[in-house]
Amino acid sequence: MDLSQGTPVSIQLKTIVDQEGEKKNFYFDLEGQIVKIGDTLYIRYKEEQEEGEPVPVTIKVEPDGKIQLIRAGGLRMRLKFAYQERLDTSYRTPYGLFQITTFTRNLRFSLKDQPVAGSILIDYDLYSQAEKIGEYHLELEFTA
């Protein structure tokens, strides 16, 4: 299937956040789009917020297996993930720019062709300076 023009997809997103021993689960059923530019795959959707405008999110899957999660809006963030790697990035808030680090414990991506479907699973730790903020589990499944 030609993904260069963009293909609408249904997305099931599950996130588990463990901060200071408190676990929170988030589930979203979303409509999005998958597009392939060169060898890079982009999954785009809008994350609904409890208050305010939906936030545009792009998940970028690079040919080398690295994944980026890019959030626009008031809190601009670009999280980078590579299996068993520690990667630095920044987080822009109305209060300024913060340096954060991800350590990816587990990373899986799968893609099927007919029909287009796939999944992304990322388990990671998030750090601010050297302090661990929390442990995160992200699962995203999509189908055209």
mmCIF file of C-alpha atoms in Angstrom:
data_model
loop_
_atom_site.group_PDB
_atom_site.id
_atom_site.type_symbol
_atom_site.label_atom_id
_atom_site.label_comp_id
_atom_site.label_asym_id
_atom_site.label_seq_id
_atom_site.Cartn_x
_atom_site.Cartn_y
_atom_site.Cartn_z
ATOM 1 C CA MET A 1 0.000 0.000 0.000
ATOM 2 C CA ASP A 2 1.247 3.476 -0.859
ATOM 3 C CA LEU A 3 1.571 5.460 2.361
ATOM 4 C CA SER A 4 3.192 8.509 0.765
ATOM 5 C CA GLN A 5 -0.150 10.358 0.484
ATOM 6 C CA GLY A 6 -1.218 9.587 4.044
ATOM 7 C CA THR A 7 -3.698 6.925 5.119
ATOM 8 C CA PRO A 8 -6.380 7.412 7.800
ATOM 9 C CA VAL A 9 -5.962 5.034 10.759
ATOM 10 C CA SER A 10 -7.813 4.184 13.950
ATOM 11 C CA ILE A 11 -5.510 4.386 16.961
ATOM 12 C CA GLN A 12 -5.747 2.744 20.358
ATOM 13 C CA LEU A 13 -3.331 4.398 22.770
ATOM 14 C CA LYS A 14 -2.595 3.099 26.254
ATOM 15 C CA THR A 15 -0.184 4.804 28.622
ATOM 16 C CA ILE A 16 0.760 3.743 32.140
ATOM 17 C CA VAL A 17 2.581 6.318 34.251
ATOM 18 C CA ASP A 18 4.313 5.291 37.492
ATOM 19 C CA GLN A 19 5.506 8.327 39.447
ATOM 20 C CA GLU A 20 6.512 8.146 43.100
ATOM 21 C CA GLY A 21 4.759 4.789 43.503
ATOM 22 C CA GLU A 22 1.455 6.061 42.093
ATOM 23 C CA LYS A 23 0.242 4.409 38.888
ATOM 24 C CA LYS A 24 -2.107 6.102 36.448
ATOM 25 C CA ASN A 25 -3.607 4.475 33.360
ATOM 26 C CA PHE A 26 -4.707 6.423 30.306
ATOM 27 C CA TYR A 27 -6.660 4.982 27.361
ATOM 28 C CA PHE A 28 -7.570 6.812 24.165
ATOM 29 C CA ASP A 29 -9.402 5.780 20.990
ATOM 30 C CA LEU A 30 -8.303 8.237 18.330
ATOM 31 C CA GLU A 31 -8.459 8.907 14.629
ATOM 32 C CA GLY A 32 -5.145 9.659 12.993
ATOM 33 C CA GLN A 33 -3.067 9.348 9.879
ATOM 34 C CA ILE A 34 -0.014 7.363 8.855
ATOM 35 C CA VAL A 35 2.305 8.705 6.180
ATOM 36 C CA LYS A 36 5.648 7.526 4.843
ATOM 37 C CA ILE A 37 8.194 10.084 3.691
ATOM 38 C CA GLY A 38 11.326 8.445 2.312
ATOM 39 C CA ASP A 39 12.110 5.552 4.678
ATOM 40 C CA THR A 40 10.594 7.301 7.704
ATOM 41 C CA LEU A 41 7.096 6.556 8.963
ATOM 42 C CA TYR A 42 4.969 9.196 10.703
ATOM 43 C CA ILE A 43 1.869 8.509 12.767
ATOM 44 C CA ARG A 44 -0.100 11.669 13.487
ATOM 45 C CA TYR A 45 -3.045 12.234 15.806
ATOM 46 C CA LYS A 46 -4.507 14.780 18.193
ATOM 47 C CA GLU A 47 -4.349 13.999 21.907
ATOM 48 C CA GLU A 48 -7.486 15.108 23.713
ATOM 49 C CA GLN A 49 -6.884 17.217 26.813
ATOM 50 C CA GLU A 50 -9.188 17.454 29.815
ATOM 51 C CA GLU A 51 -9.080 21.210 29.368
ATOM 52 C CA GLY A 52 -8.172 23.207 26.307
ATOM 53 C CA GLU A 53 -7.371 22.442 22.713
ATOM 54 C CA PRO A 54 -6.361 18.988 21.459
ATOM 55 C CA VAL A 55 -2.573 18.652 21.179
ATOM 56 C CA PRO A 56 -1.060 17.537 17.846
ATOM 57 C CA VAL A 57 1.221 14.526 18.334
ATOM 58 C CA THR A 58 3.542 12.918 15.786
ATOM 59 C CA ILE A 59 5.324 9.619 16.301
ATOM 60 C CA LYS A 60 8.301 9.345 13.984
ATOM 61 C CA VAL A 61 9.654 5.855 13.280
ATOM 62 C CA GLU A 62 13.105 6.085 11.727
ATOM 63 C CA PRO A 63 14.662 3.410 9.488
ATOM 64 C CA ASP A 64 17.296 2.581 12.159
ATOM 65 C CA GLY A 65 14.549 1.665 14.646
ATOM 66 C CA LYS A 66 14.704 4.842 16.702
ATOM 67 C CA ILE A 67 11.385 6.446 17.573
ATOM 68 C CA GLN A 68 10.527 10.034 18.463
ATOM 69 C CA LEU A 69 7.364 11.281 20.091
ATOM 70 C CA ILE A 70 6.779 14.921 19.180
ATOM 71 C CA ARG A 71 4.101 16.987 20.935
ATOM 72 C CA ALA A 72 3.166 20.471 19.797
ATOM 73 C CA GLY A 73 0.996 22.981 21.645
ATOM 74 C CA GLY A 74 1.792 24.939 24.823
ATOM 75 C CA LEU A 75 4.094 22.188 26.113
ATOM 76 C CA ARG A 76 6.430 21.348 23.242
ATOM 77 C CA MET A 77 8.251 18.078 23.712
ATOM 78 C CA ARG A 78 10.358 15.748 21.606
ATOM 79 C CA LEU A 79 11.047 12.461 23.382
ATOM 80 C CA LYS A 80 13.619 10.206 21.732
ATOM 81 C CA PHE A 81 13.737 6.440 22.153
ATOM 82 C CA ALA A 82 16.346 3.860 21.154
ATOM 83 C CA TYR A 83 16.513 0.374 22.675
ATOM 84 C CA GLN A 84 18.669 0.297 25.828
ATOM 85 C CA GLU A 85 19.947 3.831 25.157
ATOM 86 C CA ARG A 86 19.884 7.011 27.204
ATOM 87 C CA LEU A 87 18.947 10.007 25.032
ATOM 88 C CA ASP A 88 18.819 13.691 25.979
ATOM 89 C CA THR A 89 16.117 16.038 24.751
ATOM 90 C CA SER A 90 14.277 19.181 25.743
ATOM 91 C CA TYR A 91 10.809 20.074 26.927
ATOM 92 C CA ARG A 92 9.498 23.574 26.260
ATOM 93 C CA THR A 93 6.941 24.981 28.701
ATOM 94 C CA PRO A 94 5.577 28.496 29.180
ATOM 95 C CA TYR A 95 8.140 28.722 32.035
ATOM 96 C CA GLY A 96 11.161 27.936 29.886
ATOM 97 C CA LEU A 97 13.159 25.076 28.437
ATOM 98 C CA PHE A 98 13.868 21.963 30.542
ATOM 99 C CA GLN A 99 16.438 19.283 29.720
ATOM 100 C CA ILE A 100 15.134 15.741 30.109
ATOM 101 C CA THR A 101 16.541 12.292 29.411
ATOM 102 C CA THR A 102 14.864 9.053 28.389
ATOM 103 C CA PHE A 103 16.241 5.582 29.036
ATOM 104 C CA THR A 104 14.420 3.034 26.883
ATOM 105 C CA ARG A 105 14.114 -0.344 28.587
ATOM 106 C CA ASN A 106 12.007 -1.963 25.869
ATOM 107 C CA LEU A 107 11.132 -0.915 22.326
ATOM 108 C CA ARG A 108 9.099 -2.816 19.733
ATOM 109 C CA PHE A 109 7.586 -1.747 16.437
ATOM 110 C CA SER A 110 5.645 -3.863 13.972
ATOM 111 C CA LEU A 111 3.978 -2.992 10.671
ATOM 112 C CA LYS A 112 1.704 -5.053 8.439
ATOM 113 C CA ASP A 113 0.791 -4.159 4.894
ATOM 114 C CA GLN A 114 -2.623 -5.494 3.817
ATOM 115 C CA PRO A 115 -4.471 -3.824 5.511
ATOM 116 C CA VAL A 116 -2.063 -1.334 7.022
ATOM 117 C CA ALA A 117 -1.785 -2.056 10.746
ATOM 118 C CA GLY A 118 0.887 -2.036 13.373
ATOM 119 C CA SER A 119 1.921 -1.422 16.915
ATOM 120 C CA ILE A 120 4.492 0.427 18.964
ATOM 121 C CA LEU A 121 5.471 -0.534 22.486
ATOM 122 C CA ILE A 122 7.879 1.581 24.539
ATOM 123 C CA ASP A 123 8.896 1.114 28.175
ATOM 124 C CA TYR A 124 11.053 3.970 29.382
ATOM 125 C CA ASP A 125 12.305 5.902 32.364
ATOM 126 C CA LEU A 126 12.227 9.681 32.335
ATOM 127 C CA TYR A 127 14.882 11.785 34.085
ATOM 128 C CA SER A 128 15.225 15.481 34.837
ATOM 129 C CA GLN A 129 18.880 16.256 35.552
ATOM 130 C CA ALA A 130 19.961 12.984 37.222
ATOM 131 C CA GLU A 131 16.667 12.501 39.063
ATOM 132 C CA LYS A 132 14.215 9.855 37.892
ATOM 133 C CA ILE A 133 10.777 11.391 37.338
ATOM 134 C CA GLY A 134 8.958 8.144 36.620
ATOM 135 C CA GLU A 135 8.521 4.954 34.642
ATOM 136 C CA TYR A 136 6.334 4.946 31.567
ATOM 137 C CA HIS A 137 4.698 2.304 29.394
ATOM 138 C CA LEU A 138 3.287 3.360 26.021
ATOM 139 C CA GLU A 139 1.345 1.058 23.700
ATOM 140 C CA LEU A 140 -0.039 2.314 20.422
ATOM 141 C CA GLU A 141 -1.930 0.138 17.956
ATOM 142 C CA PHE A 142 -3.187 1.381 14.609
ATOM 143 C CA THR A 143 -5.280 -0.025 11.777
ATOM 144 C CA ALA A 144 -6.336 1.513 8.462
#
